[in-house]
Amino acid sequence: MKKLALTSLLSLLLLLGFNQNIYAASVGEKLTSPEAGWTRFDDKDPNIIYRGNWRDNPGSLYYSSSMKLTSSIGDTASFPFFGDKIRIITDSNTDHTNKLNIEIDGALESFTLNRSAGGQYLVYEKLNLTNKWHTVVITTTETKVSSIDAIDISKDGLLGDSTIIERVNVTPEESSVVLDWGQMGLATTYSIKRSTISGGPYKTIVDDLKQLKYSDTDVINFKKYYYKIEAYDDSGNLIYATKDYSVTPPYAAVESMEGFTPPIGTTAKATSTYSNQTADKALDKSLDTKWNASVPVASLELNFPRRLKMNFIQLAAQTTPQAQVDYTIFGLKDGEWTQVSPVSTRTVSANTQMRVLDRIDITEGVYSAIRINVDARSSWASIHEVTLGIMSELPIDPDFPGTETPTPDPNPTPNPKPEPSNPSVPTEPSQPTSDRAILVVTLDTGLEKEFDLSMKEVNSFISWYEGKQSGSGTASYAIDKHNNNKGPFSTRKDYVIFNKILTFDVSEYSTK
């Protein structure tokens, strides 16, 4: 008998608990706290705008011990909210108004506050609204008491200005742009759009983003970008789009050095390395580290992630002991290495006097890599840091305007039978006369020296070389630098040492 009674009691408790979970308050009932699926806002919430003769009325019967009331006709309380349902909570009494108008998105309804006395009654509700921003205006119609105590809306809803306050930060960093922003209404996902033109057209660079931060690393330094952020709700509806924000990613610099550090993604390699003083130490933005070779003559090569337009380089270096160091810069352009600076001699101090050297001007141009040949003579080849006179960075992405890649004509005019310009007078191709040549001297260190000379000068060099090989002549030969002459000098010559020459190459060409 006791067991049966206990079972009946448990069943009753479960039934009561179940009914409690599915119970929903009805209009006219007391509701002192929001039910599950709802959130409550007090009448003093700053997002509710009161116009007219509303006043505070304190009392323990009211939510948060206070409510707003008025006895004037035409007073209003208005606010926007985001959600799919709304309830009005306030007091009732027999002296209260019979008709308080409410407009939701312009649709007019009314409700009454005239019933038995008490506080925190559910006096109005509207369910099954579209989950979006709504505008609510409550208007008094009588000189009887009208009041507002609290407002309940969807649990995840928002009460406030439907124009979301933009809290967007766009931070330029070397080779990247970092965007972070505040929550935009009930948005659950975001899209980041980017353009190189103010106002677009925009390209979506990331979609369905759930976090409030994104780092765009597919950017070119010194190039101006425009970003905007779009916010979407659970159903994929666009609920907000920001204005566009402009930003230009910078290059990093090294204090006391001219120019900029090689861009992120640059790789370094050297022909020789001593211990852990590897090639990458020459582009780590620190003067305290260095690339150090185990030999006096060595090369440091930097390969860039994109082509760079440059006009100089600057080095920071030190040697042991102090030395006169020769630097020769080569640039990789269209797959070919070309000497882009004369041999530049700099005085490099000993260990305790590491110094930033005078910059080395190079032939202004667009390069995908540079190679620095170092001849430290009586010391080890060593470079603490390299900076570049970067003028621009050339994209290879066809989505960016300004690329050097030509755009083909989408509608070319076919010409299956091209006519020669002068078919009646055939011409014989003229035979070029070789009056000049490019002389490339390769030293036993792998260093290449390139000279643009007349054939007379080339033949003179060959005669010296063959004579020395036969046992006569000077140990060195002076080659005139001509157009490579820099500075207020009447002439500058590059001396090549016979026993340092591994091979040389002569490429003749005509200027006629």
Short mmCIF file of C-alpha atoms in Angstrom, two decimals:
data_model
loop_
_atom_site.label_atom_id
_atom_site.label_comp_id
_atom_site.label_asym_id
_atom_site.label_seq_id
_atom_site.Cartn_x
_atom_site.Cartn_y
_atom_site.Cartn_z
CA MET A 1 0.00 0.00 0.00
CA LYS A 2 2.85 2.38 0.88
CA LYS A 3 4.62 1.48 -2.36
CA LEU A 4 1.51 2.32 -4.41
CA ALA A 5 1.10 5.67 -2.65
CA LEU A 6 4.76 6.54 -3.26
CA THR A 7 4.43 5.69 -6.95
CA SER A 8 1.33 7.88 -7.26
CA LEU A 9 3.11 10.76 -5.54
CA LEU A 10 6.11 10.52 -7.88
CA SER A 11 3.81 10.46 -10.89
CA LEU A 12 2.02 13.55 -9.65
CA LEU A 13 5.31 15.40 -9.10
CA LEU A 14 6.54 14.48 -12.58
CA LEU A 15 3.25 15.64 -14.08
CA LEU A 16 3.43 18.92 -12.19
CA GLY A 17 7.05 19.39 -13.25
CA PHE A 18 6.19 18.68 -16.87
CA ASN A 19 3.26 21.08 -16.78
CA GLN A 20 5.49 23.72 -15.22
CA ASN A 21 7.99 23.40 -18.09
CA ILE A 22 5.33 23.86 -20.77
CA TYR A 23 3.34 26.52 -18.90
CA ALA A 24 3.27 29.96 -20.54
CA ALA A 25 1.76 33.00 -18.87
CA SER A 26 -1.37 34.53 -20.41
CA VAL A 27 -2.28 38.20 -20.76
CA GLY A 28 -3.79 39.41 -17.49
CA GLU A 29 -1.62 37.19 -15.26
CA LYS A 30 1.12 38.31 -12.90
CA LEU A 31 4.63 37.70 -14.29
CA THR A 32 7.36 38.85 -11.88
CA SER A 33 10.27 37.37 -13.85
CA PRO A 34 10.84 36.46 -17.50
CA GLU A 35 9.94 32.94 -18.55
CA ALA A 36 12.33 30.58 -20.29
CA GLY A 37 13.08 31.87 -23.79
CA TRP A 38 12.59 35.51 -22.77
CA THR A 39 14.80 38.31 -21.45
CA ARG A 40 13.59 41.37 -19.49
CA PHE A 41 14.50 45.06 -19.75
CA ASP A 42 13.53 47.63 -17.12
CA ASP A 43 11.46 50.73 -17.90
CA LYS A 44 14.58 52.84 -17.19
CA ASP A 45 16.56 51.24 -20.02
CA PRO A 46 18.18 54.12 -21.93
CA ASN A 47 17.06 52.66 -25.25
CA ILE A 48 13.39 53.44 -24.43
CA ILE A 49 12.62 57.02 -25.48
CA TYR A 50 9.82 58.74 -23.49
CA ARG A 51 8.12 61.87 -24.82
CA GLY A 52 5.52 63.83 -22.88
CA ASN A 53 4.79 63.82 -19.15
CA TRP A 54 6.09 60.44 -18.10
CA ARG A 55 7.48 60.31 -14.57
CA ASP A 56 9.11 57.76 -12.27
CA ASN A 57 6.85 56.06 -9.76
CA PRO A 58 8.78 54.05 -7.12
CA GLY A 59 7.25 51.08 -5.31
CA SER A 60 8.08 47.60 -4.09
CA LEU A 61 5.36 46.05 -6.28
CA TYR A 62 7.17 47.03 -9.45
CA TYR A 63 10.05 45.39 -11.32
CA SER A 64 13.32 46.90 -10.02
CA SER A 65 11.14 48.93 -7.58
CA SER A 66 10.10 51.57 -10.11
CA MET A 67 7.94 52.17 -13.18
CA LYS A 68 7.02 55.00 -15.57
CA LEU A 69 3.52 56.50 -15.64
CA THR A 70 1.60 59.42 -17.14
CA SER A 71 -1.96 60.76 -17.24
CA SER A 72 -1.68 62.83 -20.41
CA ILE A 73 -3.07 62.10 -23.87
CA GLY A 74 -0.58 61.63 -26.72
CA ASP A 75 2.50 60.78 -24.61
CA THR A 76 4.71 58.16 -26.28
CA ALA A 77 7.31 55.56 -25.39
CA SER A 78 9.27 54.18 -28.34
CA PHE A 79 12.12 51.77 -28.94
CA PRO A 80 13.51 49.36 -31.55
CA PHE A 81 14.18 45.72 -30.75
CA PHE A 82 15.60 42.72 -32.53
CA GLY A 83 13.71 39.47 -31.99
CA ASP A 84 10.58 37.50 -32.83
CA LYS A 85 8.33 38.26 -29.83
CA ILE A 86 7.55 40.94 -27.24
CA ARG A 87 5.65 41.38 -23.96
CA ILE A 88 4.68 44.49 -22.01
CA ILE A 89 4.77 44.17 -18.20
CA THR A 90 3.17 46.84 -15.93
CA ASP A 91 0.66 47.47 -13.18
CA SER A 92 -3.14 47.49 -13.43
CA ASN A 93 -5.95 49.19 -11.53
CA THR A 94 -9.53 50.31 -11.99
CA ASP A 95 -8.42 53.92 -12.54
CA HIS A 96 -6.02 52.96 -15.33
CA THR A 97 -6.56 53.46 -19.05
CA ASN A 98 -8.81 51.20 -21.08
CA LYS A 99 -6.87 51.79 -24.26
CA LEU A 100 -3.13 52.07 -24.65
CA ASN A 101 -2.15 52.00 -28.33
CA ILE A 102 0.87 50.03 -29.55
CA GLU A 103 2.33 50.09 -33.08
CA ILE A 104 4.81 47.45 -34.20
CA ASP A 105 6.33 48.36 -37.54
CA GLY A 106 3.32 50.62 -38.17
CA ALA A 107 0.65 47.95 -37.42
CA LEU A 108 -1.72 49.38 -34.77
CA GLU A 109 -3.18 47.42 -31.83
CA SER A 110 -4.27 48.37 -28.30
CA PHE A 111 -4.49 46.85 -24.82
CA THR A 112 -6.01 47.74 -21.45
CA LEU A 113 -4.58 48.38 -17.99
CA ASN A 114 -8.03 48.59 -16.39
CA ARG A 115 -8.37 45.51 -14.18
CA SER A 116 -7.87 44.57 -10.53
CA ALA A 117 -5.03 46.33 -8.72
CA GLY A 118 -1.57 44.79 -8.74
CA GLY A 119 1.95 45.08 -10.10
CA GLN A 120 3.94 43.26 -12.78
CA TYR A 121 1.02 42.03 -14.89
CA LEU A 122 1.48 40.70 -18.39
CA VAL A 123 -0.74 43.23 -20.21
CA TYR A 124 0.29 42.66 -23.85
CA GLU A 125 2.21 40.15 -25.98
CA LYS A 126 2.96 39.62 -29.64
CA LEU A 127 4.37 36.28 -30.78
CA ASN A 128 5.64 34.81 -34.07
CA LEU A 129 7.17 37.99 -35.43
CA THR A 130 9.90 37.80 -38.06
CA ASN A 131 13.26 37.61 -36.31
CA LYS A 132 14.57 41.04 -37.30
CA TRP A 133 14.64 44.65 -36.14
CA HIS A 134 11.21 46.06 -35.22
CA THR A 135 10.07 49.55 -34.26
CA VAL A 136 7.64 49.91 -31.36
CA VAL A 137 5.64 53.05 -30.41
CA ILE A 138 3.29 53.07 -27.40
CA THR A 139 0.86 56.03 -27.27
CA THR A 140 -1.59 57.12 -24.54
CA THR A 141 -5.21 57.83 -25.54
CA GLU A 142 -6.85 58.94 -22.26
CA THR A 143 -6.25 61.12 -19.22
CA LYS A 144 -6.43 57.99 -17.11
CA VAL A 145 -3.18 56.45 -15.78
CA SER A 146 -0.93 54.74 -18.32
CA SER A 147 2.23 52.94 -17.17
CA ILE A 148 5.19 50.87 -18.33
CA ASP A 149 7.18 48.69 -15.90
CA ALA A 150 9.24 46.30 -18.06
CA ILE A 151 9.60 44.84 -21.53
CA ASP A 152 10.26 41.17 -22.31
CA ILE A 153 11.66 40.14 -25.69
CA SER A 154 13.28 37.02 -27.17
CA LYS A 155 16.03 35.58 -24.97
CA ASP A 156 18.76 36.39 -27.49
CA GLY A 157 17.10 39.59 -28.65
CA LEU A 158 18.43 43.13 -28.51
CA LEU A 159 16.78 46.28 -27.28
CA GLY A 160 18.24 49.42 -28.74
CA ASP A 161 18.98 51.46 -31.80
CA SER A 162 18.47 49.45 -34.96
CA THR A 163 21.46 51.32 -36.44
CA ILE A 164 24.27 49.22 -35.00
CA ILE A 165 27.18 51.21 -33.66
CA GLU A 166 30.22 50.29 -35.72
CA ARG A 167 33.14 49.25 -33.59
CA VAL A 168 35.64 48.33 -36.29
CA ASN A 169 39.42 48.51 -35.97
CA VAL A 170 41.58 48.09 -39.07
CA THR A 171 45.27 47.81 -38.19
CA PRO A 172 47.97 47.80 -40.88
CA GLU A 173 50.96 45.58 -40.19
CA GLU A 174 53.90 44.51 -42.29
CA SER A 175 52.51 42.34 -45.10
CA SER A 176 49.11 42.03 -43.39
CA VAL A 177 45.99 43.86 -42.26
CA VAL A 178 44.25 42.91 -38.98
CA LEU A 179 40.52 43.60 -38.64
CA ASP A 180 38.53 43.29 -35.42
CA TRP A 181 35.00 44.45 -34.65
CA GLY A 182 32.20 44.38 -32.09
CA GLN A 183 29.12 42.15 -32.19
CA MET A 184 26.64 43.40 -34.78
CA GLY A 185 23.13 42.76 -33.55
CA LEU A 186 22.20 39.09 -33.71
CA ALA A 187 24.73 38.32 -36.41
CA THR A 188 26.19 34.82 -36.25
CA THR A 189 28.49 35.00 -39.27
CA TYR A 190 30.45 37.69 -41.09
CA SER A 191 31.94 38.25 -44.53
CA ILE A 192 35.04 40.36 -45.20
CA LYS A 193 35.14 42.17 -48.52
CA ARG A 194 38.14 43.96 -50.01
CA SER A 195 38.83 46.29 -52.91
CA THR A 196 41.66 48.43 -54.19
CA ILE A 197 39.16 51.12 -55.24
CA SER A 198 37.07 53.23 -52.86
CA GLY A 199 33.48 52.10 -53.20
CA GLY A 200 34.37 48.86 -54.96
CA PRO A 201 33.86 46.63 -56.75
CA TYR A 202 34.57 44.41 -53.76
CA LYS A 203 35.86 40.87 -53.65
CA THR A 204 34.86 38.52 -50.81
CA ILE A 205 38.10 37.31 -49.21
CA VAL A 206 36.52 35.26 -46.40
CA ASP A 207 32.96 34.11 -45.80
CA ASP A 208 30.98 32.44 -43.00
CA LEU A 209 33.39 33.83 -40.40
CA LYS A 210 32.19 33.26 -36.82
CA GLN A 211 34.87 35.06 -34.82
CA LEU A 212 35.16 38.85 -34.50
CA LYS A 213 38.71 39.10 -35.81
CA TYR A 214 40.51 38.34 -39.06
CA SER A 215 44.07 38.79 -40.36
CA ASP A 216 44.42 39.32 -44.11
CA THR A 217 47.91 38.24 -45.14
CA ASP A 218 47.32 38.28 -48.90
CA VAL A 219 48.26 41.94 -49.26
CA ILE A 220 50.99 44.00 -50.90
CA ASN A 221 52.91 46.53 -48.85
CA PHE A 222 52.60 50.18 -49.89
CA LYS A 223 49.27 49.35 -51.61
CA LYS A 224 46.04 50.95 -50.42
CA TYR A 225 43.10 48.65 -49.64
CA TYR A 226 39.45 49.22 -48.77
CA TYR A 227 37.60 46.81 -46.49
CA LYS A 228 34.01 46.42 -45.37
CA ILE A 229 32.30 43.85 -43.16
CA GLU A 230 28.87 42.31 -43.71
CA ALA A 231 26.90 40.67 -40.88
CA TYR A 232 24.41 37.81 -41.38
CA ASP A 233 21.88 36.17 -39.06
CA ASP A 234 21.21 32.45 -38.56
CA SER A 235 19.07 32.31 -41.69
CA GLY A 236 21.75 33.90 -43.85
CA ASN A 237 19.98 37.25 -44.05
CA LEU A 238 22.16 40.33 -44.32
CA ILE A 239 21.42 42.46 -41.25
CA TYR A 240 24.22 45.01 -41.45
CA ALA A 241 27.06 46.23 -43.67
CA THR A 242 29.76 48.61 -42.48
CA LYS A 243 31.21 51.54 -44.36
CA ASP A 244 34.53 50.91 -46.10
CA TYR A 245 37.79 51.37 -44.22
CA SER A 246 41.00 52.28 -46.03
CA VAL A 247 44.44 51.09 -44.97
CA THR A 248 47.94 50.77 -46.43
CA PRO A 249 50.22 47.99 -45.12
CA PRO A 250 53.74 49.27 -44.38
CA TYR A 251 57.18 47.76 -44.64
CA ALA A 252 59.18 47.32 -41.45
CA ALA A 253 62.31 49.36 -40.86
CA VAL A 254 65.47 48.95 -38.81
CA GLU A 255 66.39 51.84 -36.54
CA SER A 256 69.26 53.98 -37.90
CA MET A 257 69.07 52.31 -41.34
CA GLU A 258 67.61 53.70 -44.55
CA GLY A 259 64.95 51.87 -46.53
CA PHE A 260 62.97 48.88 -45.35
CA THR A 261 63.54 45.29 -44.36
CA PRO A 262 62.89 42.64 -47.02
CA PRO A 263 59.18 41.68 -46.99
CA ILE A 264 57.85 38.76 -44.98
CA GLY A 265 58.32 35.60 -47.03
CA THR A 266 61.80 36.54 -48.25
CA THR A 267 64.22 33.62 -48.07
CA ALA A 268 67.96 33.93 -47.63
CA LYS A 269 70.82 31.62 -48.58
CA ALA A 270 74.59 32.00 -48.53
CA THR A 271 77.51 30.33 -50.23
CA SER A 272 79.21 29.91 -46.87
CA THR A 273 78.10 29.93 -43.22
CA TYR A 274 80.05 29.90 -40.00
CA SER A 275 78.50 28.01 -37.06
CA ASN A 276 74.90 29.12 -36.41
CA GLN A 277 75.37 32.57 -37.96
CA THR A 278 73.08 31.69 -40.87
CA ALA A 279 71.90 33.76 -43.83
CA ASP A 280 68.47 34.54 -42.33
CA LYS A 281 70.17 36.49 -39.51
CA ALA A 282 70.81 39.26 -42.06
CA LEU A 283 67.08 39.98 -42.38
CA ASP A 284 65.74 39.43 -38.85
CA LYS A 285 65.42 43.19 -38.13
CA SER A 286 68.12 42.98 -35.44
CA LEU A 287 71.57 44.56 -35.52
CA ASP A 288 72.68 42.20 -32.76
CA THR A 289 72.70 39.12 -34.98
CA LYS A 290 74.53 38.47 -38.22
CA TRP A 291 75.24 36.22 -41.14
CA ASN A 292 78.89 35.23 -41.01
CA ALA A 293 80.80 33.24 -43.60
CA SER A 294 83.82 31.07 -42.91
CA VAL A 295 85.71 32.63 -45.81
CA PRO A 296 86.60 36.20 -46.89
CA VAL A 297 84.72 35.96 -50.20
CA ALA A 298 81.11 34.80 -50.16
CA SER A 299 77.62 35.67 -51.42
CA LEU A 300 74.29 36.32 -49.71
CA GLU A 301 71.18 35.81 -51.84
CA LEU A 302 67.70 37.12 -50.95
CA ASN A 303 64.67 35.77 -52.85
CA PHE A 304 61.51 37.87 -52.51
CA PRO A 305 57.90 36.59 -52.35
CA ARG A 306 56.95 39.20 -54.95
CA ARG A 307 58.91 41.35 -57.36
CA LEU A 308 60.20 44.58 -55.85
CA LYS A 309 61.01 47.84 -57.55
CA MET A 310 64.18 49.07 -55.81
CA ASN A 311 66.91 51.70 -56.15
CA PHE A 312 69.40 51.00 -53.35
CA ILE A 313 70.45 48.66 -50.58
CA GLN A 314 72.08 49.42 -47.23
CA LEU A 315 74.13 47.10 -45.07
CA ALA A 316 75.14 47.00 -41.43
CA ALA A 317 78.36 45.08 -40.85
CA GLN A 318 81.50 44.53 -38.82
CA THR A 319 84.71 42.61 -39.35
CA THR A 320 87.69 41.28 -37.39
CA PRO A 321 90.04 43.00 -37.97
CA GLN A 322 88.86 46.26 -39.58
CA ALA A 323 88.84 45.89 -43.35
CA GLN A 324 88.11 47.54 -46.66
CA VAL A 325 85.26 45.38 -47.96
CA ASP A 326 84.06 45.24 -51.56
CA TYR A 327 80.33 44.76 -52.19
CA THR A 328 78.86 44.02 -55.60
CA ILE A 329 75.09 43.76 -56.05
CA PHE A 330 73.38 41.56 -58.64
CA GLY A 331 69.66 41.56 -59.42
CA LEU A 332 67.50 38.72 -60.75
CA LYS A 333 65.19 40.05 -63.44
CA ASP A 334 63.15 37.92 -65.84
CA GLY A 335 65.15 34.88 -64.78
CA GLU A 336 68.57 36.41 -65.48
CA TRP A 337 71.18 37.73 -63.07
CA THR A 338 72.63 41.15 -63.89
CA GLN A 339 75.16 43.25 -62.05
CA VAL A 340 73.21 46.29 -60.82
CA SER A 341 75.90 48.14 -58.88
CA PRO A 342 79.58 48.86 -59.31
CA VAL A 343 82.03 47.26 -56.90
CA SER A 344 81.44 49.44 -53.83
CA THR A 345 84.15 49.61 -51.19
CA ARG A 346 83.23 50.36 -47.60
CA THR A 347 85.35 50.63 -44.45
CA VAL A 348 83.99 48.07 -42.01
CA SER A 349 85.04 48.39 -38.38
CA ALA A 350 86.04 45.73 -35.90
CA ASN A 351 83.66 43.81 -33.63
CA THR A 352 83.16 46.50 -31.02
CA GLN A 353 82.40 49.14 -33.67
CA MET A 354 79.66 47.60 -35.79
CA ARG A 355 78.34 50.31 -38.10
CA VAL A 356 75.65 51.06 -40.65
CA LEU A 357 77.43 51.55 -43.96
CA ASP A 358 76.66 54.17 -46.58
CA ARG A 359 73.94 52.91 -48.85
CA ILE A 360 74.81 51.35 -52.21
CA ASP A 361 72.82 52.69 -55.16
CA ILE A 362 71.70 50.10 -57.68
CA THR A 363 70.21 50.35 -61.13
CA GLU A 364 66.59 51.22 -60.51
CA GLY A 365 64.47 48.29 -61.59
CA VAL A 366 62.15 45.43 -60.71
CA TYR A 367 63.85 42.38 -59.20
CA SER A 368 62.66 39.05 -57.85
CA ALA A 369 65.94 38.48 -55.96
CA ILE A 370 69.24 40.14 -55.18
CA ARG A 371 72.68 38.70 -54.56
CA ILE A 372 75.31 40.53 -52.54
CA ASN A 373 78.85 39.46 -53.31
CA VAL A 374 81.21 40.25 -50.46
CA ASP A 375 85.00 40.37 -50.63
CA ALA A 376 86.28 41.07 -47.11
CA ARG A 377 89.92 40.49 -48.11
CA SER A 378 91.70 39.84 -44.79
CA SER A 379 88.53 39.18 -42.76
CA TRP A 380 85.48 36.97 -42.93
CA ALA A 381 82.51 38.02 -45.05
CA SER A 382 79.76 39.13 -42.68
CA ILE A 383 76.49 41.15 -42.78
CA HIS A 384 74.41 42.07 -39.73
CA GLU A 385 71.38 43.44 -41.56
CA VAL A 386 70.11 44.34 -45.04
CA THR A 387 67.59 47.06 -45.85
CA LEU A 388 66.22 47.90 -49.28
CA GLY A 389 65.25 51.07 -51.10
CA ILE A 390 61.83 49.64 -51.97
CA MET A 391 59.78 51.89 -54.23
CA SER A 392 56.86 49.53 -54.85
CA GLU A 393 55.87 45.88 -54.79
CA LEU A 394 54.57 44.31 -57.98
CA PRO A 395 51.62 41.93 -57.73
CA ILE A 396 51.31 38.70 -59.62
CA ASP A 397 47.64 38.23 -58.70
CA PRO A 398 45.46 39.17 -61.72
CA ASP A 399 42.75 40.38 -59.31
CA PHE A 400 44.93 43.38 -58.53
CA PRO A 401 45.04 46.26 -60.99
CA GLY A 402 48.44 47.51 -62.06
CA THR A 403 50.05 44.15 -62.69
CA GLU A 404 52.55 43.98 -65.50
CA THR A 405 50.87 40.88 -66.91
CA PRO A 406 49.24 41.96 -70.21
CA THR A 407 45.50 41.45 -70.58
CA PRO A 408 44.59 39.57 -73.77
CA ASP A 409 41.93 40.97 -76.07
CA PRO A 410 38.76 38.90 -75.34
CA ASN A 411 37.53 39.46 -78.91
CA PRO A 412 40.56 39.42 -81.20
CA THR A 413 40.04 40.14 -84.87
CA PRO A 414 41.17 37.10 -86.87
CA ASN A 415 43.62 37.68 -89.69
CA PRO A 416 44.35 34.29 -91.28
CA LYS A 417 46.19 35.82 -94.26
CA PRO A 418 48.37 38.64 -93.01
CA GLU A 419 49.80 40.74 -95.82
CA PRO A 420 53.43 41.84 -95.70
CA SER A 421 53.96 45.56 -95.31
CA ASN A 422 55.67 45.82 -98.70
CA PRO A 423 55.16 42.56 -100.61
CA SER A 424 56.53 43.84 -103.91
CA VAL A 425 59.95 44.74 -102.57
CA PRO A 426 61.54 41.84 -100.66
CA THR A 427 64.37 42.86 -98.45
CA GLU A 428 67.46 40.99 -97.39
CA PRO A 429 68.16 40.99 -93.66
CA SER A 430 71.24 43.02 -92.91
CA GLN A 431 74.11 41.29 -91.21
CA PRO A 432 74.90 42.89 -87.86
CA THR A 433 78.32 44.26 -87.26
CA SER A 434 79.73 43.28 -83.89
CA ASP A 435 81.16 46.49 -82.52
CA ARG A 436 80.53 45.88 -78.80
CA ALA A 437 80.33 42.98 -76.35
CA ILE A 438 79.35 42.02 -72.82
CA LEU A 439 82.43 40.67 -71.05
CA VAL A 440 81.60 38.46 -68.06
CA VAL A 441 84.58 37.49 -65.92
CA THR A 442 83.94 34.64 -63.47
CA LEU A 443 86.30 34.53 -60.51
CA ASP A 444 87.34 31.41 -58.64
CA THR A 445 84.94 32.37 -55.81
CA GLY A 446 81.98 32.16 -58.19
CA LEU A 447 81.68 35.95 -58.33
CA GLU A 448 80.78 37.28 -61.77
CA LYS A 449 81.90 40.70 -63.01
CA GLU A 450 80.07 42.06 -66.02
CA PHE A 451 81.31 44.87 -68.31
CA ASP A 452 79.80 46.52 -71.38
CA LEU A 453 82.82 47.27 -73.60
CA SER A 454 83.84 48.06 -77.14
CA MET A 455 85.36 45.17 -79.08
CA LYS A 456 88.68 47.03 -79.03
CA GLU A 457 88.62 46.95 -75.21
CA VAL A 458 87.58 43.28 -75.19
CA ASN A 459 90.40 42.32 -77.56
CA SER A 460 92.84 44.24 -75.38
CA PHE A 461 91.67 42.24 -72.34
CA ILE A 462 92.02 38.96 -74.25
CA SER A 463 95.54 39.90 -75.37
CA TRP A 464 96.52 40.65 -71.77
CA TYR A 465 95.03 37.37 -70.54
CA GLU A 466 96.74 35.25 -73.20
CA GLY A 467 100.03 37.06 -72.64
CA LYS A 468 99.88 36.49 -68.90
CA GLN A 469 98.98 32.86 -69.48
CA SER A 470 102.18 32.60 -71.56
CA GLY A 471 104.19 34.05 -68.71
CA SER A 472 104.41 37.73 -69.59
CA GLY A 473 102.45 40.82 -68.56
CA THR A 474 101.12 42.38 -65.35
CA ALA A 475 99.38 40.45 -62.56
CA SER A 476 96.22 42.56 -62.88
CA TYR A 477 94.26 44.24 -65.65
CA ALA A 478 92.28 47.48 -65.33
CA ILE A 479 88.84 47.51 -67.00
CA ASP A 480 87.15 50.88 -67.52
CA LYS A 481 83.67 51.00 -65.90
CA HIS A 482 82.33 53.65 -68.30
CA ASN A 483 78.59 54.20 -67.51
CA ASN A 484 79.01 52.55 -64.13
CA ASN A 485 81.18 55.47 -63.08
CA LYS A 486 79.63 57.06 -59.98
CA GLY A 487 80.78 60.21 -58.24
CA PRO A 488 82.97 63.20 -59.21
CA PHE A 489 85.72 61.09 -60.78
CA SER A 490 87.24 61.47 -64.20
CA THR A 491 87.52 57.70 -64.42
CA ARG A 492 87.06 54.52 -62.37
CA LYS A 493 88.56 51.15 -63.17
CA ASP A 494 87.96 47.64 -61.91
CA TYR A 495 91.16 45.60 -61.53
CA VAL A 496 90.86 41.89 -62.11
CA ILE A 497 93.61 39.59 -60.85
CA PHE A 498 94.86 36.98 -63.29
CA ASN A 499 95.16 34.10 -60.82
CA LYS A 500 91.62 34.78 -59.57
CA ILE A 501 90.01 34.37 -63.00
CA LEU A 502 88.24 31.04 -63.48
CA THR A 503 86.78 31.79 -66.90
CA PHE A 504 85.43 34.64 -69.00
CA ASP A 505 82.69 34.93 -71.60
CA VAL A 506 82.31 37.38 -74.49
CA SER A 507 78.84 38.09 -75.98
CA GLU A 508 79.15 40.34 -79.03
CA TYR A 509 76.37 42.65 -80.19
CA SER A 510 75.86 45.48 -82.64
CA THR A 511 74.71 49.03 -81.97
CA LYS A 512 74.06 49.72 -85.70
#
